Amino acid sequence: FSARDGMGITLLQRAGIITAIITSENTPIVTKRAAKLKIQHVILGSHEKHTALRGLADTLGMELENVCFIGDDVNDAFAIQAAGFSAAPADATDYIKSRVSYVTHANGGYGAVREVAEMILQAQSKPVSLPEQW
């Protein structure tokens, strides 16, 4: 995990943007990281991420066209296709990089999430920094 990525999540949340984790993993480290970052929507052990993504969007009353999904390998392909905006880290598989809306300059775990977070915030004319009194 990257501290910069964690701050990217915090910046999104402070701007009122819902964050979530959908992963095929089912490990305590993911749960702990999500708790530390105050990510309320965590779906572990998902082998059909697109189905989980659609279910989460429905639960939140969101259209998939307003959802961003970041993925790096073939098990993310259908979720990437379903999301309105998709991204992959620089070290994702070529298969995934050829299918996303944006490929980050950073590798996964080294600021890729932060890069996408800043893009989203800038596109919505929201601050990419914390207020002076945080």
Coordinates of C-alpha atoms in Angstrom, one line a residue:
F1 CA 0.0 0.0 0.0
S2 CA 1.1 3.6 -0.6
A3 CA 0.6 6.5 1.8
R4 CA 0.0 8.7 -1.3
D5 CA -2.8 6.4 -2.5
G6 CA -4.3 6.5 1.0
M7 CA -4.3 10.3 0.9
G8 CA -5.9 10.1 -2.5
I9 CA -8.8 8.1 -1.0
T10 CA -9.0 10.7 1.9
L11 CA -9.2 13.6 -0.6
L12 CA -12.0 11.8 -2.5
Q13 CA -14.0 11.2 0.6
R14 CA -13.5 14.8 1.9
A15 CA -14.9 15.9 -1.5
G16 CA -18.0 13.7 -0.9
I17 CA -17.0 10.9 -3.3
I18 CA -17.9 7.4 -2.2
T19 CA -14.9 5.0 -2.2
A20 CA -15.0 1.2 -2.2
I21 CA -12.9 -1.9 -2.5
I22 CA -13.9 -4.9 -4.6
T23 CA -11.2 -7.6 -4.5
S24 CA -10.9 -11.3 -5.1
E25 CA -8.7 -11.5 -2.0
N26 CA -10.2 -12.4 1.4
T27 CA -7.4 -11.4 3.8
P28 CA -7.4 -9.4 7.0
I29 CA -4.9 -6.9 5.6
V30 CA -7.5 -5.6 3.1
T31 CA -10.1 -5.3 5.9
K32 CA -7.5 -3.4 8.1
R33 CA -6.5 -1.1 5.3
A34 CA -10.1 -0.3 4.5
A35 CA -10.9 0.4 8.1
K36 CA -7.8 2.7 8.4
L37 CA -9.0 4.6 5.3
K38 CA -12.6 4.6 6.5
I39 CA -13.8 2.9 3.3
Q40 CA -17.2 1.7 4.2
H41 CA -17.9 -0.4 1.1
V42 CA -15.6 -3.5 1.0
I43 CA -16.4 -6.6 -1.0
L44 CA -14.0 -9.4 -0.4
G45 CA -13.6 -12.7 -2.2
S46 CA -15.4 -11.4 -5.3
H47 CA -14.7 -13.6 -8.3
E48 CA -17.3 -11.7 -10.4
K49 CA -16.3 -8.1 -9.8
H50 CA -18.6 -6.8 -12.4
T51 CA -21.6 -8.3 -10.6
A52 CA -20.3 -6.9 -7.3
L53 CA -19.9 -3.5 -8.9
R54 CA -23.4 -3.5 -10.4
G55 CA -24.8 -4.5 -7.0
L56 CA -22.9 -1.8 -5.1
A57 CA -24.0 0.8 -7.6
D58 CA -27.6 -0.3 -7.3
T59 CA -27.3 -0.2 -3.5
L60 CA -25.9 3.3 -3.6
G61 CA -28.5 4.5 -6.2
M62 CA -25.7 5.2 -8.7
E63 CA -25.6 4.7 -12.5
L64 CA -22.5 2.8 -13.6
E65 CA -21.7 5.6 -16.0
N66 CA -20.8 7.7 -12.9
V67 CA -18.5 5.0 -11.4
C68 CA -14.7 4.7 -11.8
F69 CA -13.1 1.3 -11.5
I70 CA -9.4 0.7 -11.2
G71 CA -8.1 -2.7 -12.1
D72 CA -4.9 -4.4 -13.2
D73 CA -5.6 -7.9 -14.4
V74 CA -8.0 -10.1 -16.4
N75 CA -10.4 -10.7 -13.5
D76 CA -11.1 -6.9 -13.6
A77 CA -12.0 -6.8 -17.3
F78 CA -15.8 -7.0 -17.1
A79 CA -15.9 -4.5 -14.2
I80 CA -13.7 -2.2 -16.3
Q81 CA -16.1 -2.5 -19.2
A82 CA -19.2 -1.8 -17.0
A83 CA -17.8 1.4 -15.4
G84 CA -18.2 4.8 -16.9
F85 CA -14.5 5.5 -16.4
S86 CA -11.8 3.0 -15.9
A87 CA -8.1 3.1 -15.1
A88 CA -5.2 0.8 -14.8
P89 CA -1.8 1.2 -13.2
A90 CA 1.3 1.4 -15.4
D91 CA 2.2 -2.2 -14.4
A92 CA -1.2 -3.7 -15.3
T93 CA -1.4 -6.4 -17.9
D94 CA -1.4 -5.3 -21.5
Y95 CA -4.8 -6.8 -21.9
I96 CA -6.2 -4.6 -19.3
K97 CA -4.3 -1.5 -20.3
S98 CA -5.7 -1.8 -23.8
R99 CA -9.3 -1.7 -22.4
V100 CA -9.3 1.1 -19.9
S101 CA -10.0 4.8 -20.2
Y102 CA -6.7 5.8 -18.7
V103 CA -3.4 4.2 -17.8
T104 CA -1.6 5.9 -14.9
H105 CA 2.1 6.8 -15.0
A106 CA 2.5 5.2 -11.6
N107 CA 2.6 1.5 -10.8
G108 CA 0.1 -0.2 -8.6
G109 CA 0.9 0.5 -4.9
Y110 CA 3.1 3.4 -5.9
G111 CA 0.6 6.3 -6.4
A112 CA -1.7 5.0 -9.2
V113 CA -4.8 5.5 -7.1
R114 CA -3.7 9.0 -6.0
E115 CA -3.2 9.8 -9.7
V116 CA -6.7 8.8 -10.6
A117 CA -8.1 10.5 -7.5
E118 CA -6.6 13.8 -8.5
M119 CA -7.9 13.4 -12.1
I120 CA -11.4 12.9 -10.7
L121 CA -11.2 15.8 -8.3
Q122 CA -9.8 18.1 -11.0
A123 CA -12.6 17.0 -13.5
Q124 CA -15.2 17.9 -10.9
S125 CA -13.4 21.2 -10.0
K126 CA -12.8 20.0 -6.4
P127 CA -9.7 20.7 -4.4
V128 CA -6.8 18.3 -4.7
S129 CA -5.5 19.3 -1.3
L130 CA -6.7 19.4 2.3
P131 CA -8.0 22.6 3.9
E132 CA -5.4 24.5 5.8
Q133 CA -6.9 23.4 9.1
W134 CA -7.2 19.7 8.8

